[in-house]
Amino acid sequence: RQGSMSQFAARQTLMRNLRHYDVQRRRLVIERPMFHAGTRRTIKPWQVFLLVDQSGSMVSSVIHSAVTAACLWGLPGIRTHLVAFDTNVVDLTDNVQDPVELLMGVQLGGGTHIATAVAYAAERIDAPRRAIVVIVSDFYEGMAEHVLVDHVRALVAQGTIVLGLAALDEKADPAYDHALAARLVDAGAHVGAMTPGQLATWLAQRLK
C-alpha cells in the first residue's frame, strides 16, 4: 500500500524494535512497525496501562485494587492494558472478562518491582501524549528507588501522564510509602489515594 509506506516511521520503528536484533543472522526483526498519522484529523485512541501491585504487602488492598481495575476496564474510546506484577510482570489484557474476578484470583505474594512493570508499559506506548500509566501500589519498592523515579521522569518528559494510586486498607485508609510517593511527585507523577469515583472524575478531566 503506497499510502501506508509513505506514512512508515522508520526512526521510531528502529528504536522500538532494536531489542529484537538477531545477532546470528545480523538482521533486525521488525515486530511492531510504526506509522505516522495520515492527516491532522487522525486521532489515536487513548491508552491506559493499569499496573496492579500483587506483592505480599498488598493483601489488605486487593479488593480496592480489583474494583479500581473494573472501573477502568472497557471504557469507550480507550485501549486498556491490565498488568499485574510483583517481582514478575504478567500481562492479563487478553484474558480479561471480569477484572475483579481475575485479580482476586491472582495469588498475592513475593516482592515488589514497580520499576519493572513501568518499564514494561513504557515499551508498549504507541502515542506518548495520549497515554496514561496508572500504578496501583503501596509503593514499597524492592528495587533501587532511583530506577523507578528515572522511569517515571522519562515518561513524563515524553508527555505521558503517570498516576500513582495509593493502596487503601480494609478501612479505606491510605497505606503506602509516603517518601517514595513524594519522589515520584517531584518526577512529575500525580500520586494520591482515590476512591473509584474520584478516579473516574480525575480521568474524565484528562481524557479529552
mmCIF file with all atom_site columns, C-alpha atoms in Angstrom:
data_model
loop_
_atom_site.group_PDB
_atom_site.id
_atom_site.type_symbol
_atom_site.label_atom_id
_atom_site.label_alt_id
_atom_site.label_comp_id
_atom_site.label_asym_id
_atom_site.label_entity_id
_atom_site.label_seq_id
_atom_site.pdbx_PDB_ins_code
_atom_site.Cartn_x
_atom_site.Cartn_y
_atom_site.Cartn_z
_atom_site.occupancy
_atom_site.B_iso_or_equiv
_atom_site.pdbx_formal_charge
_atom_site.auth_seq_id
_atom_site.auth_comp_id
_atom_site.auth_asym_id
_atom_site.auth_atom_id
_atom_site.pdbx_PDB_model_num
ATOM 1   C CA . ARG A 1 1   ? 0.000   0.000   0.000  1.00 0.00 ? 1   ARG A CA 1
ATOM 2   C CA . GLN A 1 2   ? 1.597   3.233   -1.131 1.00 0.00 ? 2   GLN A CA 1
ATOM 3   C CA . GLY A 1 3   ? -0.275  5.276   1.472  1.00 0.00 ? 3   GLY A CA 1
ATOM 4   C CA . SER A 1 4   ? 0.892   3.059   4.287  1.00 0.00 ? 4   SER A CA 1
ATOM 5   C CA . MET A 1 5   ? 4.505   3.066   3.099  1.00 0.00 ? 5   MET A CA 1
ATOM 6   C CA . SER A 1 6   ? 4.534   6.846   2.856  1.00 0.00 ? 6   SER A CA 1
ATOM 7   C CA . GLN A 1 7   ? 3.475   7.026   6.494  1.00 0.00 ? 7   GLN A CA 1
ATOM 8   C CA . PHE A 1 8   ? 6.076   4.487   7.659  1.00 0.00 ? 8   PHE A CA 1
ATOM 9   C CA . ALA A 1 9   ? 8.028   5.944   10.609 1.00 0.00 ? 9   ALA A CA 1
ATOM 10  C CA . ALA A 1 10  ? 11.487  4.477   10.052 1.00 0.00 ? 10  ALA A CA 1
ATOM 11  C CA . ARG A 1 11  ? 13.270  6.051   13.012 1.00 0.00 ? 11  ARG A CA 1
ATOM 12  C CA . GLN A 1 12  ? 10.553  5.222   15.505 1.00 0.00 ? 12  GLN A CA 1
ATOM 13  C CA . THR A 1 13  ? 10.311  1.662   14.163 1.00 0.00 ? 13  THR A CA 1
ATOM 14  C CA . LEU A 1 14  ? 14.080  1.193   14.502 1.00 0.00 ? 14  LEU A CA 1
ATOM 15  C CA . MET A 1 15  ? 14.133  2.464   18.102 1.00 0.00 ? 15  MET A CA 1
ATOM 16  C CA . ARG A 1 16  ? 11.106  0.417   19.139 1.00 0.00 ? 16  ARG A CA 1
ATOM 17  C CA . ASN A 1 17  ? 12.462  -2.835  17.685 1.00 0.00 ? 17  ASN A CA 1
ATOM 18  C CA . LEU A 1 18  ? 16.202  -2.676  18.464 1.00 0.00 ? 18  LEU A CA 1
ATOM 19  C CA . ARG A 1 19  ? 15.807  -5.260  21.205 1.00 0.00 ? 19  ARG A CA 1
ATOM 20  C CA . HIS A 1 20  ? 14.691  -7.772  18.571 1.00 0.00 ? 20  HIS A CA 1
ATOM 21  C CA . TYR A 1 21  ? 18.015  -7.637  16.664 1.00 0.00 ? 21  TYR A CA 1
ATOM 22  C CA . ASP A 1 22  ? 19.053  -11.146 15.579 1.00 0.00 ? 22  ASP A CA 1
ATOM 23  C CA . VAL A 1 23  ? 22.794  -11.320 16.236 1.00 0.00 ? 23  VAL A CA 1
ATOM 24  C CA . GLN A 1 24  ? 23.358  -14.619 14.419 1.00 0.00 ? 24  GLN A CA 1
ATOM 25  C CA . ARG A 1 25  ? 21.515  -13.587 11.266 1.00 0.00 ? 25  ARG A CA 1
ATOM 26  C CA . ARG A 1 26  ? 22.684  -9.970  11.565 1.00 0.00 ? 26  ARG A CA 1
ATOM 27  C CA . ARG A 1 27  ? 19.303  -8.503  10.875 1.00 0.00 ? 27  ARG A CA 1
ATOM 28  C CA . LEU A 1 28  ? 16.625  -6.576  12.702 1.00 0.00 ? 28  LEU A CA 1
ATOM 29  C CA . VAL A 1 29  ? 13.339  -8.371  13.242 1.00 0.00 ? 29  VAL A CA 1
ATOM 30  C CA . ILE A 1 30  ? 10.507  -5.859  12.924 1.00 0.00 ? 30  ILE A CA 1
ATOM 31  C CA . GLU A 1 31  ? 7.741   -6.993  15.243 1.00 0.00 ? 31  GLU A CA 1
ATOM 32  C CA . ARG A 1 32  ? 5.987   -3.628  15.586 1.00 0.00 ? 32  ARG A CA 1
ATOM 33  C CA . PRO A 1 33  ? 6.219   -1.271  12.595 1.00 0.00 ? 33  PRO A CA 1
ATOM 34  C CA . MET A 1 34  ? 5.326   2.330   13.415 1.00 0.00 ? 34  MET A CA 1
ATOM 35  C CA . PHE A 1 35  ? 3.396   4.744   11.164 1.00 0.00 ? 35  PHE A CA 1
ATOM 36  C CA . HIS A 1 36  ? 2.766   8.456   11.168 1.00 0.00 ? 36  HIS A CA 1
ATOM 37  C CA . ALA A 1 37  ? -0.852  9.615   11.262 1.00 0.00 ? 37  ALA A CA 1
ATOM 38  C CA . GLY A 1 38  ? -2.057  10.324  7.734  1.00 0.00 ? 38  GLY A CA 1
ATOM 39  C CA . THR A 1 39  ? -3.749  13.632  8.495  1.00 0.00 ? 39  THR A CA 1
ATOM 40  C CA . ARG A 1 40  ? -4.107  16.023  11.370 1.00 0.00 ? 40  ARG A CA 1
ATOM 41  C CA . ARG A 1 41  ? -7.642  14.782  11.848 1.00 0.00 ? 41  ARG A CA 1
ATOM 42  C CA . THR A 1 42  ? -6.384  11.338  12.707 1.00 0.00 ? 42  THR A CA 1
ATOM 43  C CA . ILE A 1 43  ? -6.670  10.936  16.488 1.00 0.00 ? 43  ILE A CA 1
ATOM 44  C CA . LYS A 1 44  ? -5.109  7.950   18.158 1.00 0.00 ? 44  LYS A CA 1
ATOM 45  C CA . PRO A 1 45  ? -7.170  6.365   20.921 1.00 0.00 ? 45  PRO A CA 1
ATOM 46  C CA . TRP A 1 46  ? -6.004  6.857   24.487 1.00 0.00 ? 46  TRP A CA 1
ATOM 47  C CA . GLN A 1 47  ? -4.021  4.020   26.012 1.00 0.00 ? 47  GLN A CA 1
ATOM 48  C CA . VAL A 1 48  ? -4.370  3.353   29.718 1.00 0.00 ? 48  VAL A CA 1
ATOM 49  C CA . PHE A 1 49  ? -1.888  0.976   31.312 1.00 0.00 ? 49  PHE A CA 1
ATOM 50  C CA . LEU A 1 50  ? -3.214  -0.276  34.627 1.00 0.00 ? 50  LEU A CA 1
ATOM 51  C CA . LEU A 1 51  ? -0.317  -1.700  36.639 1.00 0.00 ? 51  LEU A CA 1
ATOM 52  C CA . VAL A 1 52  ? -1.608  -3.530  39.716 1.00 0.00 ? 52  VAL A CA 1
ATOM 53  C CA . ASP A 1 53  ? 0.783   -4.407  42.532 1.00 0.00 ? 53  ASP A CA 1
ATOM 54  C CA . GLN A 1 54  ? 0.144   -8.013  43.581 1.00 0.00 ? 54  GLN A CA 1
ATOM 55  C CA . SER A 1 55  ? 3.000   -8.335  46.071 1.00 0.00 ? 55  SER A CA 1
ATOM 56  C CA . GLY A 1 56  ? 2.536   -9.745  49.559 1.00 0.00 ? 56  GLY A CA 1
ATOM 57  C CA . SER A 1 57  ? 2.201   -6.319  51.185 1.00 0.00 ? 57  SER A CA 1
ATOM 58  C CA . MET A 1 58  ? -0.915  -5.625  49.081 1.00 0.00 ? 58  MET A CA 1
ATOM 59  C CA . VAL A 1 59  ? -3.073  -8.360  50.669 1.00 0.00 ? 59  VAL A CA 1
ATOM 60  C CA . SER A 1 60  ? -5.225  -5.880  52.594 1.00 0.00 ? 60  SER A CA 1
ATOM 61  C CA . SER A 1 61  ? -5.740  -3.757  49.456 1.00 0.00 ? 61  SER A CA 1
ATOM 62  C CA . VAL A 1 62  ? -6.681  -6.447  46.962 1.00 0.00 ? 62  VAL A CA 1
ATOM 63  C CA . ILE A 1 63  ? -10.396 -5.563  46.887 1.00 0.00 ? 63  ILE A CA 1
ATOM 64  C CA . HIS A 1 64  ? -9.708  -1.879  46.308 1.00 0.00 ? 64  HIS A CA 1
ATOM 65  C CA . SER A 1 65  ? -7.249  -2.722  43.519 1.00 0.00 ? 65  SER A CA 1
ATOM 66  C CA . ALA A 1 66  ? -9.704  -5.060  41.817 1.00 0.00 ? 66  ALA A CA 1
ATOM 67  C CA . VAL A 1 67  ? -12.581 -2.576  41.952 1.00 0.00 ? 67  VAL A CA 1
ATOM 68  C CA . THR A 1 68  ? -10.323 0.175   40.593 1.00 0.00 ? 68  THR A CA 1
ATOM 69  C CA . ALA A 1 69  ? -9.372  -2.045  37.681 1.00 0.00 ? 69  ALA A CA 1
ATOM 70  C CA . ALA A 1 70  ? -13.022 -2.753  36.955 1.00 0.00 ? 70  ALA A CA 1
ATOM 71  C CA . CYS A 1 71  ? -13.761 0.979   36.792 1.00 0.00 ? 71  CYS A CA 1
ATOM 72  C CA . LEU A 1 72  ? -11.065 1.484   34.161 1.00 0.00 ? 72  LEU A CA 1
ATOM 73  C CA . TRP A 1 73  ? -11.790 -1.608  32.098 1.00 0.00 ? 73  TRP A CA 1
ATOM 74  C CA . GLY A 1 74  ? -13.808 -1.364  28.910 1.00 0.00 ? 74  GLY A CA 1
ATOM 75  C CA . LEU A 1 75  ? -14.203 2.413   28.771 1.00 0.00 ? 75  LEU A CA 1
ATOM 76  C CA . PRO A 1 76  ? -15.259 3.546   25.263 1.00 0.00 ? 76  PRO A CA 1
ATOM 77  C CA . GLY A 1 77  ? -12.517 5.009   23.100 1.00 0.00 ? 77  GLY A CA 1
ATOM 78  C CA . ILE A 1 78  ? -9.759  3.746   25.388 1.00 0.00 ? 78  ILE A CA 1
ATOM 79  C CA . ARG A 1 79  ? -7.382  0.808   24.973 1.00 0.00 ? 79  ARG A CA 1
ATOM 80  C CA . THR A 1 80  ? -6.859  -0.517  28.472 1.00 0.00 ? 80  THR A CA 1
ATOM 81  C CA . HIS A 1 81  ? -3.967  -2.829  29.326 1.00 0.00 ? 81  HIS A CA 1
ATOM 82  C CA . LEU A 1 82  ? -4.211  -4.757  32.595 1.00 0.00 ? 82  LEU A CA 1
ATOM 83  C CA . VAL A 1 83  ? -0.865  -5.782  34.057 1.00 0.00 ? 83  VAL A CA 1
ATOM 84  C CA . ALA A 1 84  ? -0.273  -7.493  37.404 1.00 0.00 ? 84  ALA A CA 1
ATOM 85  C CA . PHE A 1 85  ? 3.156   -7.519  38.982 1.00 0.00 ? 85  PHE A CA 1
ATOM 86  C CA . ASP A 1 86  ? 5.232   -8.438  41.996 1.00 0.00 ? 86  ASP A CA 1
ATOM 87  C CA . THR A 1 87  ? 8.858   -9.208  41.102 1.00 0.00 ? 87  THR A CA 1
ATOM 88  C CA . ASN A 1 88  ? 7.493   -10.525 37.797 1.00 0.00 ? 88  ASN A CA 1
ATOM 89  C CA . VAL A 1 89  ? 5.182   -8.901  35.274 1.00 0.00 ? 89  VAL A CA 1
ATOM 90  C CA . VAL A 1 90  ? 2.070   -10.677 33.958 1.00 0.00 ? 90  VAL A CA 1
ATOM 91  C CA . ASP A 1 91  ? 0.042   -9.071  31.176 1.00 0.00 ? 91  ASP A CA 1
ATOM 92  C CA . LEU A 1 92  ? -3.580  -10.069 31.737 1.00 0.00 ? 92  LEU A CA 1
ATOM 93  C CA . THR A 1 93  ? -5.041  -7.930  28.946 1.00 0.00 ? 93  THR A CA 1
ATOM 94  C CA . ASP A 1 94  ? -6.001  -10.769 26.622 1.00 0.00 ? 94  ASP A CA 1
ATOM 95  C CA . ASN A 1 95  ? -7.610  -12.816 29.399 1.00 0.00 ? 95  ASN A CA 1
ATOM 96  C CA . VAL A 1 96  ? -9.907  -10.252 30.965 1.00 0.00 ? 96  VAL A CA 1
ATOM 97  C CA . GLN A 1 97  ? -13.630 -10.941 31.151 1.00 0.00 ? 97  GLN A CA 1
ATOM 98  C CA . ASP A 1 98  ? -14.203 -9.775  34.712 1.00 0.00 ? 98  ASP A CA 1
ATOM 99  C CA . PRO A 1 99  ? -11.294 -7.709  36.130 1.00 0.00 ? 99  PRO A CA 1
ATOM 100 C CA . VAL A 1 100 ? -12.469 -8.176  39.724 1.00 0.00 ? 100 VAL A CA 1
ATOM 101 C CA . GLU A 1 101 ? -12.703 -11.944 39.459 1.00 0.00 ? 101 GLU A CA 1
ATOM 102 C CA . LEU A 1 102 ? -9.398  -12.138 37.584 1.00 0.00 ? 102 LEU A CA 1
ATOM 103 C CA . LEU A 1 103 ? -7.406  -10.032 40.046 1.00 0.00 ? 103 LEU A CA 1
ATOM 104 C CA . MET A 1 104 ? -8.998  -11.612 43.099 1.00 0.00 ? 104 MET A CA 1
ATOM 105 C CA . GLY A 1 105 ? -7.885  -14.963 41.735 1.00 0.00 ? 105 GLY A CA 1
ATOM 106 C CA . VAL A 1 106 ? -4.269  -13.953 41.226 1.00 0.00 ? 106 VAL A CA 1
ATOM 107 C CA . GLN A 1 107 ? -2.128  -15.271 44.068 1.00 0.00 ? 107 GLN A CA 1
ATOM 108 C CA . LEU A 1 108 ? -0.573  -12.497 46.126 1.00 0.00 ? 108 LEU A CA 1
ATOM 109 C CA . GLY A 1 109 ? 2.986   -12.883 47.286 1.00 0.00 ? 109 GLY A CA 1
ATOM 110 C CA . GLY A 1 110 ? 6.606   -12.146 46.607 1.00 0.00 ? 110 GLY A CA 1
ATOM 111 C CA . GLY A 1 111 ? 8.469   -8.876  46.495 1.00 0.00 ? 111 GLY A CA 1
ATOM 112 C CA . THR A 1 112 ? 7.791   -5.652  44.616 1.00 0.00 ? 112 THR A CA 1
ATOM 113 C CA . HIS A 1 113 ? 9.471   -4.434  41.425 1.00 0.00 ? 113 HIS A CA 1
ATOM 114 C CA . ILE A 1 114 ? 7.382   -1.446  40.386 1.00 0.00 ? 114 ILE A CA 1
ATOM 115 C CA . ALA A 1 115 ? 10.108  -0.198  38.041 1.00 0.00 ? 115 ALA A CA 1
ATOM 116 C CA . THR A 1 116 ? 9.963   -3.417  36.014 1.00 0.00 ? 116 THR A CA 1
ATOM 117 C CA . ALA A 1 117 ? 6.219   -3.014  35.449 1.00 0.00 ? 117 ALA A CA 1
ATOM 118 C CA . VAL A 1 118 ? 6.597   0.655   34.483 1.00 0.00 ? 118 VAL A CA 1
ATOM 119 C CA . ALA A 1 119 ? 9.345   -0.224  32.004 1.00 0.00 ? 119 ALA A CA 1
ATOM 120 C CA . TYR A 1 120 ? 7.082   -2.932  30.521 1.00 0.00 ? 120 TYR A CA 1
ATOM 121 C CA . ALA A 1 121 ? 4.332   -0.376  29.937 1.00 0.00 ? 121 ALA A CA 1
ATOM 122 C CA . ALA A 1 122 ? 6.747   2.213   28.539 1.00 0.00 ? 122 ALA A CA 1
ATOM 123 C CA . GLU A 1 123 ? 7.827   -0.156  25.772 1.00 0.00 ? 123 GLU A CA 1
ATOM 124 C CA . ARG A 1 124 ? 4.211   -0.597  24.643 1.00 0.00 ? 124 ARG A CA 1
ATOM 125 C CA . ILE A 1 125 ? 3.111   3.017   24.409 1.00 0.00 ? 125 ILE A CA 1
ATOM 126 C CA . ASP A 1 126 ? 2.127   3.970   20.863 1.00 0.00 ? 126 ASP A CA 1
ATOM 127 C CA . ALA A 1 127 ? 1.418   7.700   21.289 1.00 0.00 ? 127 ALA A CA 1
ATOM 128 C CA . PRO A 1 128 ? 3.135   9.113   24.410 1.00 0.00 ? 128 PRO A CA 1
ATOM 129 C CA . ARG A 1 129 ? 0.901   12.180  24.661 1.00 0.00 ? 129 ARG A CA 1
ATOM 130 C CA . ARG A 1 130 ? -2.234  10.031  24.592 1.00 0.00 ? 130 ARG A CA 1
ATOM 131 C CA . ALA A 1 131 ? -1.164  7.502   27.190 1.00 0.00 ? 131 ALA A CA 1
ATOM 132 C CA . ILE A 1 132 ? -1.740  7.208   30.928 1.00 0.00 ? 132 ILE A CA 1
ATOM 133 C CA . VAL A 1 133 ? 0.222   4.840   33.147 1.00 0.00 ? 133 VAL A CA 1
ATOM 134 C CA . VAL A 1 134 ? -1.709  4.081   36.338 1.00 0.00 ? 134 VAL A CA 1
ATOM 135 C CA . ILE A 1 135 ? 0.216   2.404   39.153 1.00 0.00 ? 135 ILE A CA 1
ATOM 136 C CA . VAL A 1 136 ? -1.903  0.849   41.923 1.00 0.00 ? 136 VAL A CA 1
ATOM 137 C CA . SER A 1 137 ? 0.567   0.142   44.704 1.00 0.00 ? 137 SER A CA 1
ATOM 138 C CA . ASP A 1 138 ? 1.685   0.774   48.264 1.00 0.00 ? 138 ASP A CA 1
ATOM 139 C CA . PHE A 1 139 ? 4.977   1.998   46.760 1.00 0.00 ? 139 PHE A CA 1
ATOM 140 C CA . TYR A 1 140 ? 7.211   -0.146  48.926 1.00 0.00 ? 140 TYR A CA 1
ATOM 141 C CA . GLU A 1 141 ? 9.690   -0.716  46.104 1.00 0.00 ? 141 GLU A CA 1
ATOM 142 C CA . GLY A 1 142 ? 12.002  -3.709  46.270 1.00 0.00 ? 142 GLY A CA 1
ATOM 143 C CA . MET A 1 143 ? 14.403  -2.428  43.607 1.00 0.00 ? 143 MET A CA 1
ATOM 144 C CA . ALA A 1 144 ? 16.625  0.641   43.838 1.00 0.00 ? 144 ALA A CA 1
ATOM 145 C CA . GLU A 1 145 ? 14.135  3.503   44.063 1.00 0.00 ? 145 GLU A CA 1
ATOM 146 C CA . HIS A 1 146 ? 16.049  5.731   41.647 1.00 0.00 ? 146 HIS A CA 1
ATOM 147 C CA . VAL A 1 147 ? 15.312  3.272   38.817 1.00 0.00 ? 147 VAL A CA 1
ATOM 148 C CA . LEU A 1 148 ? 11.563  3.766   39.246 1.00 0.00 ? 148 LEU A CA 1
ATOM 149 C CA . VAL A 1 149 ? 11.955  7.525   39.653 1.00 0.00 ? 149 VAL A CA 1
ATOM 150 C CA . ASP A 1 150 ? 14.021  7.712   36.447 1.00 0.00 ? 150 ASP A CA 1
ATOM 151 C CA . HIS A 1 151 ? 11.420  5.680   34.512 1.00 0.00 ? 151 HIS A CA 1
ATOM 152 C CA . VAL A 1 152 ? 8.625   7.957   35.701 1.00 0.00 ? 152 VAL A CA 1
ATOM 153 C CA . ARG A 1 153 ? 10.592  11.106  34.893 1.00 0.00 ? 153 ARG A CA 1
ATOM 154 C CA . ALA A 1 154 ? 11.252  9.807   31.350 1.00 0.00 ? 154 ALA A CA 1
ATOM 155 C CA . LEU A 1 155 ? 7.564   9.033   30.797 1.00 0.00 ? 155 LEU A CA 1
ATOM 156 C CA . VAL A 1 156 ? 6.501   12.479  31.982 1.00 0.00 ? 156 VAL A CA 1
ATOM 157 C CA . ALA A 1 157 ? 9.145   14.125  29.793 1.00 0.00 ? 157 ALA A CA 1
ATOM 158 C CA . GLN A 1 158 ? 7.669   12.478  26.681 1.00 0.00 ? 158 GLN A CA 1
ATOM 159 C CA . GLY A 1 159 ? 4.173   13.698  27.542 1.00 0.00 ? 159 GLY A CA 1
ATOM 160 C CA . THR A 1 160 ? 2.745   10.595  29.182 1.00 0.00 ? 160 THR A CA 1
ATOM 161 C CA . ILE A 1 161 ? 0.561   11.028  32.274 1.00 0.00 ? 161 ILE A CA 1
ATOM 162 C CA . VAL A 1 162 ? 1.671   8.940   35.242 1.00 0.00 ? 162 VAL A CA 1
ATOM 163 C CA . LEU A 1 163 ? -0.837  8.409   38.041 1.00 0.00 ? 163 LEU A CA 1
ATOM 164 C CA . GLY A 1 164 ? 0.051   6.648   41.267 1.00 0.00 ? 164 GLY A CA 1
ATOM 165 C CA . LEU A 1 165 ? -2.951  5.292   43.169 1.00 0.00 ? 165 LEU A CA 1
ATOM 166 C CA . ALA A 1 166 ? -2.063  4.632   46.784 1.00 0.00 ? 166 ALA A CA 1
ATOM 167 C CA . ALA A 1 167 ? -3.254  1.386   48.284 1.00 0.00 ? 167 ALA A CA 1
ATOM 168 C CA . LEU A 1 168 ? -6.222  1.519   50.668 1.00 0.00 ? 168 LEU A CA 1
ATOM 169 C CA . ASP A 1 169 ? -6.569  -0.956  53.512 1.00 0.00 ? 169 ASP A CA 1
ATOM 170 C CA . GLU A 1 170 ? -9.752  -2.699  54.686 1.00 0.00 ? 170 GLU A CA 1
ATOM 171 C CA . LYS A 1 171 ? -10.911 0.525   56.388 1.00 0.00 ? 171 LYS A CA 1
ATOM 172 C CA . ALA A 1 172 ? -10.271 2.529   53.205 1.00 0.00 ? 172 ALA A CA 1
ATOM 173 C CA . ASP A 1 173 ? -7.342  4.305   54.854 1.00 0.00 ? 173 ASP A CA 1
ATOM 174 C CA . PRO A 1 174 ? -4.266  5.074   52.695 1.00 0.00 ? 174 PRO A CA 1
ATOM 175 C CA . ALA A 1 175 ? -1.396  2.690   53.396 1.00 0.00 ? 175 ALA A CA 1
ATOM 176 C CA . TYR A 1 176 ? 1.719   3.455   51.357 1.00 0.00 ? 176 TYR A CA 1
ATOM 177 C CA . ASP A 1 177 ? 5.316   4.692   51.371 1.00 0.00 ? 177 ASP A CA 1
ATOM 178 C CA . HIS A 1 178 ? 4.894   8.472   51.530 1.00 0.00 ? 178 HIS A CA 1
ATOM 179 C CA . ALA A 1 179 ? 8.595   9.166   50.986 1.00 0.00 ? 179 ALA A CA 1
ATOM 180 C CA . LEU A 1 180 ? 8.794   7.350   47.642 1.00 0.00 ? 180 LEU A CA 1
ATOM 181 C CA . ALA A 1 181 ? 5.431   8.777   46.616 1.00 0.00 ? 181 ALA A CA 1
ATOM 182 C CA . ALA A 1 182 ? 6.853   12.263  47.192 1.00 0.00 ? 182 ALA A CA 1
ATOM 183 C CA . ARG A 1 183 ? 9.855   11.465  44.987 1.00 0.00 ? 183 ARG A CA 1
ATOM 184 C CA . LEU A 1 184 ? 7.514   10.342  42.209 1.00 0.00 ? 184 LEU A CA 1
ATOM 185 C CA . VAL A 1 185 ? 5.556   13.590  42.522 1.00 0.00 ? 185 VAL A CA 1
ATOM 186 C CA . ASP A 1 186 ? 8.826   15.504  42.182 1.00 0.00 ? 186 ASP A CA 1
ATOM 187 C CA . ALA A 1 187 ? 9.458   13.489  38.995 1.00 0.00 ? 187 ALA A CA 1
ATOM 188 C CA . GLY A 1 188 ? 6.127   14.694  37.560 1.00 0.00 ? 188 GLY A CA 1
ATOM 189 C CA . ALA A 1 189 ? 3.680   11.969  38.576 1.00 0.00 ? 189 ALA A CA 1
ATOM 190 C CA . HIS A 1 190 ? 0.306   12.519  40.201 1.00 0.00 ? 190 HIS A CA 1
ATOM 191 C CA . VAL A 1 191 ? 0.111   10.432  43.365 1.00 0.00 ? 191 VAL A CA 1
ATOM 192 C CA . GLY A 1 192 ? -2.719  10.143  45.840 1.00 0.00 ? 192 GLY A CA 1
ATOM 193 C CA . ALA A 1 193 ? -5.394  7.982   47.406 1.00 0.00 ? 193 ALA A CA 1
ATOM 194 C CA . MET A 1 194 ? -8.596  7.921   45.356 1.00 0.00 ? 194 MET A CA 1
ATOM 195 C CA . THR A 1 195 ? -11.852 6.056   45.569 1.00 0.00 ? 195 THR A CA 1
ATOM 196 C CA . PRO A 1 196 ? -13.056 4.591   42.241 1.00 0.00 ? 196 PRO A CA 1
ATOM 197 C CA . GLY A 1 197 ? -15.481 7.515   41.917 1.00 0.00 ? 197 GLY A CA 1
ATOM 198 C CA . GLN A 1 198 ? -12.747 10.092  42.413 1.00 0.00 ? 198 GLN A CA 1
ATOM 199 C CA . LEU A 1 199 ? -10.600 8.249   39.887 1.00 0.00 ? 199 LEU A CA 1
ATOM 200 C CA . ALA A 1 200 ? -13.368 8.362   37.275 1.00 0.00 ? 200 ALA A CA 1
ATOM 201 C CA . THR A 1 201 ? -13.712 12.121  37.763 1.00 0.00 ? 201 THR A CA 1
ATOM 202 C CA . TRP A 1 202 ? -9.944  12.625  37.525 1.00 0.00 ? 202 TRP A CA 1
ATOM 203 C CA . LEU A 1 203 ? -9.706  10.651  34.293 1.00 0.00 ? 203 LEU A CA 1
ATOM 204 C CA . ALA A 1 204 ? -12.719 12.401  32.729 1.00 0.00 ? 204 ALA A CA 1
ATOM 205 C CA . GLN A 1 205 ? -10.916 15.715  33.102 1.00 0.00 ? 205 GLN A CA 1
ATOM 206 C CA . ARG A 1 206 ? -7.884  14.428  31.213 1.00 0.00 ? 206 ARG A CA 1
ATOM 207 C CA . LEU A 1 207 ? -9.265  12.108  28.554 1.00 0.00 ? 207 LEU A CA 1
ATOM 208 C CA . LYS A 1 208 ? -10.303 14.857  26.158 1.00 0.00 ? 208 LYS A CA 1
#
